[in-house]
Amino acid sequence: DTGVSQDPRHKITKRGQNVTFRCDPISEHNRLYWYRQTLGQGPEFLTYFQNEAQLEKSRLLSDRFSAERPKGSFSTLEIQRTEQGDSAMYLCASSLGGSGYEQYFGPGTRLTVT
Amino acid sequence: DAKTTQPNSMESNEEEPVHLPCNHSTISGTDYIHWYRQLPSQGPEYVIHGLTSNVNNRMASLAIAEDRKSSTLILHRATLRDAAVYYCILRGGGADGLTFGKGTHLIIQP
């Protein structure tokens, strides 16, 4: 399977704990995106990377959230001191370029904070 | 990204064509029109995109109005697997992330 993969698929954590998610993009794609989706809503953009550089962050990305993409390959999204409001589906996507290119999404990581 | 307007829901019958409209009256000259869909419990899936001319691919066709202020996604022969939320999104300018609205919930009747 050469699509976008995400790990884990599901994560249950207690409030106050830290969690980290991983995304492996399609291998030749230099752009990688993170989105968050809550129940009944469309996905919301969080941040994106071009190669290893983080070029844009949404105001939704509070200081408890940090994302990295070392060596421009896989990416990790860490949430520190989780809150119940962080419960959502976290989606990763990758693409070859900007506005004229399509994004390919992974299956998402479902986070539940208890 | 500029704003798009879509109907909240549409219903169609299996094996019939479906025309999903999208209005984007504030589109700029460099905005691409993208369509994605999301099936229940899955990540969004790319459908099609275009700039000025109509586009066809194996999944669908995209008809773009001459003034580019509206577009229509055409599913030529709907199946039950096409039941999903369809999002029309404009992409251009400096922002690179997709801005999803509420989309159109497409219901396919057997």
Short mmCIF file of C-alpha atoms in Angstrom, two decimals:
data_model
loop_
_atom_site.label_atom_id
_atom_site.label_comp_id
_atom_site.label_asym_id
_atom_site.label_seq_id
_atom_site.Cartn_x
_atom_site.Cartn_y
_atom_site.Cartn_z
CA ASP A 1 0.00 0.00 0.00
CA THR A 2 1.62 3.27 -1.10
CA GLY A 3 -0.95 5.63 0.40
CA VAL A 4 -0.70 7.87 3.46
CA SER A 5 -0.55 5.91 6.70
CA GLN A 6 -1.16 7.02 10.25
CA ASP A 7 -0.38 5.40 13.57
CA PRO A 8 -2.06 4.69 15.89
CA ARG A 9 -5.57 4.49 14.46
CA HIS A 10 -7.13 4.94 17.88
CA LYS A 11 -5.79 6.44 21.11
CA ILE A 12 -7.52 6.76 24.45
CA THR A 13 -5.75 8.87 27.04
CA LYS A 14 -6.47 10.54 30.33
CA ARG A 15 -6.67 14.28 30.64
CA GLY A 16 -3.26 15.79 31.29
CA GLN A 17 -1.28 13.09 29.50
CA ASN A 18 0.87 13.70 26.44
CA VAL A 19 0.19 11.89 23.17
CA THR A 20 2.10 11.61 19.91
CA PHE A 21 0.78 10.61 16.50
CA ARG A 22 2.77 9.60 13.45
CA CYS A 23 2.08 10.17 9.76
CA ASP A 24 3.93 8.55 6.85
CA PRO A 25 3.19 10.41 3.60
CA ILE A 26 3.35 9.11 0.05
CA SER A 27 7.08 8.80 -0.53
CA GLU A 28 7.61 11.33 -3.32
CA HIS A 29 5.35 14.00 -1.77
CA ASN A 30 7.21 16.98 -0.35
CA ARG A 31 4.21 18.59 1.35
CA LEU A 32 2.56 17.21 4.46
CA TYR A 33 -0.52 18.57 6.22
CA TRP A 34 -2.25 18.01 9.56
CA TYR A 35 -5.97 18.54 10.10
CA ARG A 36 -8.37 18.00 12.99
CA GLN A 37 -11.99 16.92 12.62
CA THR A 38 -14.62 16.88 15.33
CA LEU A 39 -17.90 15.03 15.05
CA GLY A 40 -20.27 16.49 12.48
CA GLN A 41 -17.80 19.10 11.24
CA GLY A 42 -15.49 19.30 8.25
CA PRO A 43 -11.75 18.93 8.79
CA GLU A 44 -9.89 22.01 10.06
CA PHE A 45 -6.36 22.80 8.92
CA LEU A 46 -3.69 22.81 11.63
CA THR A 47 -0.28 23.06 9.98
CA TYR A 48 1.79 22.06 6.97
CA PHE A 49 5.36 21.24 6.02
CA GLN A 50 7.27 21.59 2.82
CA ASN A 51 10.04 19.06 3.19
CA GLU A 52 11.30 19.56 6.77
CA ALA A 53 10.22 23.21 7.06
CA GLN A 54 6.99 24.02 8.90
CA LEU A 55 5.61 26.84 6.74
CA GLU A 56 2.17 27.56 8.11
CA LYS A 57 0.35 27.15 11.42
CA SER A 58 -3.32 27.73 12.06
CA ARG A 59 -4.43 29.74 15.07
CA LEU A 60 -6.08 26.46 16.15
CA LEU A 61 -2.60 25.10 16.88
CA SER A 62 -2.20 26.13 20.52
CA ASP A 63 1.17 26.05 22.27
CA ARG A 64 0.31 22.57 23.60
CA PHE A 65 0.56 21.24 20.06
CA SER A 66 3.85 20.70 18.28
CA ALA A 67 4.58 19.08 14.94
CA GLU A 68 7.84 17.97 13.41
CA ARG A 69 9.00 16.46 10.14
CA PRO A 70 12.63 15.51 10.56
CA LYS A 71 14.46 14.84 7.29
CA GLY A 72 11.32 15.71 5.35
CA SER A 73 9.88 12.22 5.54
CA PHE A 74 7.43 11.12 8.27
CA SER A 75 5.85 13.63 10.63
CA THR A 76 4.78 13.56 14.26
CA LEU A 77 2.11 15.60 15.99
CA GLU A 78 2.40 15.85 19.77
CA ILE A 79 -0.26 17.16 22.12
CA GLN A 80 0.93 17.99 25.62
CA ARG A 81 -1.32 18.10 28.69
CA THR A 82 -4.34 16.83 26.76
CA GLU A 83 -7.77 18.30 27.45
CA GLN A 84 -11.19 16.81 26.76
CA GLY A 85 -11.64 19.36 23.98
CA ASP A 86 -8.74 17.74 22.13
CA SER A 87 -10.90 14.67 21.45
CA ALA A 88 -11.15 14.50 17.67
CA MET A 89 -9.96 12.72 14.55
CA TYR A 90 -6.49 13.87 13.55
CA LEU A 91 -5.93 13.59 9.81
CA CYS A 92 -2.72 13.74 7.83
CA ALA A 93 -2.46 14.45 4.11
CA SER A 94 0.35 14.79 1.60
CA SER A 95 0.75 16.31 -1.84
CA LEU A 96 3.30 17.05 -4.56
CA GLY A 97 2.68 20.79 -4.49
CA GLY A 98 0.41 23.70 -3.66
CA SER A 99 -2.94 24.92 -4.88
CA GLY A 100 -2.87 23.15 -8.25
CA TYR A 101 -2.24 19.75 -6.71
CA GLU A 102 -4.51 17.33 -4.93
CA GLN A 103 -4.00 16.19 -1.34
CA TYR A 104 -4.14 12.53 -0.35
CA PHE A 105 -5.43 11.80 3.12
CA GLY A 106 -4.64 9.05 5.58
CA PRO A 107 -7.27 7.16 7.58
CA GLY A 108 -6.80 9.39 10.64
CA THR A 109 -6.06 8.85 14.33
CA ARG A 110 -9.11 8.96 16.60
CA LEU A 111 -8.17 10.56 19.94
CA THR A 112 -10.42 10.23 22.97
CA VAL A 113 -9.46 12.14 26.10
CA THR A 114 -11.22 10.90 29.24
CA ASP B 1 -9.36 30.83 0.80
CA ALA B 2 -12.51 32.31 -0.72
CA LYS B 3 -15.88 31.09 0.53
CA THR B 4 -18.03 28.48 -1.20
CA THR B 5 -21.74 27.76 -0.82
CA GLN B 6 -23.22 24.29 -1.23
CA PRO B 7 -26.64 22.78 -0.47
CA ASN B 8 -26.70 20.96 2.86
CA SER B 9 -27.99 17.74 1.35
CA MET B 10 -29.11 16.14 -1.90
CA GLU B 11 -30.76 12.88 -2.71
CA SER B 12 -30.50 10.82 -5.87
CA ASN B 13 -31.29 7.34 -7.13
CA GLU B 14 -28.76 4.65 -7.83
CA GLU B 15 -27.53 4.44 -11.44
CA GLU B 16 -28.69 7.99 -12.22
CA PRO B 17 -26.46 11.03 -12.80
CA VAL B 18 -25.92 13.44 -9.92
CA HIS B 19 -25.15 17.14 -10.28
CA LEU B 20 -23.70 18.75 -7.15
CA PRO B 21 -23.63 22.57 -7.34
CA CYS B 22 -21.17 24.97 -5.73
CA ASN B 23 -21.26 28.77 -5.73
CA HIS B 24 -18.06 30.75 -5.30
CA SER B 25 -18.85 34.29 -6.39
CA THR B 26 -15.70 35.78 -4.76
CA ILE B 27 -13.26 33.46 -6.55
CA SER B 28 -10.02 35.09 -7.64
CA GLY B 29 -8.25 34.49 -10.92
CA THR B 30 -5.65 32.18 -9.39
CA ASP B 31 -8.01 30.04 -7.27
CA TYR B 32 -8.32 26.39 -8.21
CA ILE B 33 -11.66 24.66 -7.62
CA HIS B 34 -11.17 21.38 -5.74
CA TRP B 35 -13.69 18.70 -4.80
CA TYR B 36 -13.17 16.15 -2.06
CA ARG B 37 -15.56 13.64 -0.57
CA GLN B 38 -15.65 11.89 2.76
CA LEU B 39 -17.30 8.55 3.29
CA PRO B 40 -18.45 7.64 6.81
CA SER B 41 -15.56 6.87 9.17
CA GLN B 42 -12.89 7.57 6.52
CA GLY B 43 -10.49 10.38 5.71
CA PRO B 44 -11.39 12.76 2.86
CA GLU B 45 -10.78 11.52 -0.65
CA TYR B 46 -9.73 13.69 -3.60
CA VAL B 47 -12.28 13.72 -6.42
CA ILE B 48 -11.29 16.30 -9.03
CA HIS B 49 -10.00 19.84 -9.49
CA GLY B 50 -9.80 22.49 -12.19
CA LEU B 51 -8.95 26.11 -12.89
CA THR B 52 -10.92 27.36 -15.89
CA SER B 53 -11.76 24.50 -18.24
CA ASN B 54 -14.08 21.56 -17.61
CA VAL B 55 -12.28 18.48 -16.35
CA ASN B 56 -12.99 14.76 -16.54
CA ASN B 57 -11.44 11.87 -14.68
CA ARG B 58 -12.40 8.30 -13.85
CA MET B 59 -14.45 9.39 -10.84
CA ALA B 60 -16.34 12.43 -12.03
CA SER B 61 -16.57 15.51 -14.24
CA LEU B 62 -16.20 19.12 -13.19
CA ALA B 63 -18.14 21.76 -15.10
CA ILE B 64 -16.93 25.32 -14.45
CA ALA B 65 -19.09 28.31 -15.38
CA GLU B 66 -17.62 30.74 -17.86
CA ASP B 67 -17.39 33.49 -15.20
CA ARG B 68 -15.99 30.91 -12.73
CA LYS B 69 -18.45 32.01 -10.07
CA SER B 70 -20.00 28.56 -9.86
CA SER B 71 -19.17 24.97 -10.66
CA THR B 72 -20.89 21.60 -10.75
CA LEU B 73 -19.53 18.20 -9.83
CA ILE B 74 -21.09 15.51 -11.99
CA LEU B 75 -21.21 11.86 -11.00
CA HIS B 76 -22.31 10.17 -14.20
CA ARG B 77 -23.88 7.07 -12.69
CA ALA B 78 -24.27 7.09 -8.95
CA THR B 79 -23.75 3.96 -6.89
CA LEU B 80 -24.47 3.34 -3.23
CA ARG B 81 -20.73 3.75 -2.58
CA ASP B 82 -20.99 7.38 -3.70
CA ALA B 83 -23.02 8.26 -0.61
CA ALA B 84 -20.75 10.72 1.20
CA VAL B 85 -20.23 14.35 2.16
CA TYR B 86 -18.91 16.29 -0.84
CA TYR B 87 -16.79 19.39 -0.26
CA CYS B 88 -16.16 22.15 -2.80
CA ILE B 89 -12.99 24.06 -1.86
CA LEU B 90 -11.13 26.98 -3.44
CA ARG B 91 -7.34 26.90 -3.22
CA GLY B 92 -5.01 29.69 -4.10
CA GLY B 93 -3.01 32.59 -2.78
CA GLY B 94 -0.61 32.14 0.11
CA ALA B 95 -2.61 29.76 2.27
CA ASP B 96 -1.91 26.13 1.48
CA GLY B 97 -4.20 24.21 3.80
CA LEU B 98 -7.65 23.19 2.61
CA THR B 99 -10.59 25.11 4.11
CA PHE B 100 -13.50 22.69 4.41
CA GLY B 101 -17.02 24.06 4.76
CA LYS B 102 -20.03 21.97 5.72
CA GLY B 103 -20.26 20.27 2.32
CA THR B 104 -23.23 18.53 0.72
CA HIS B 105 -24.44 15.28 2.23
CA LEU B 106 -25.31 13.10 -0.77
CA ILE B 107 -27.84 10.34 -0.16
CA ILE B 108 -28.21 7.60 -2.76
CA GLN B 109 -31.44 5.62 -2.80
CA PRO B 110 -31.32 2.05 -4.15
#
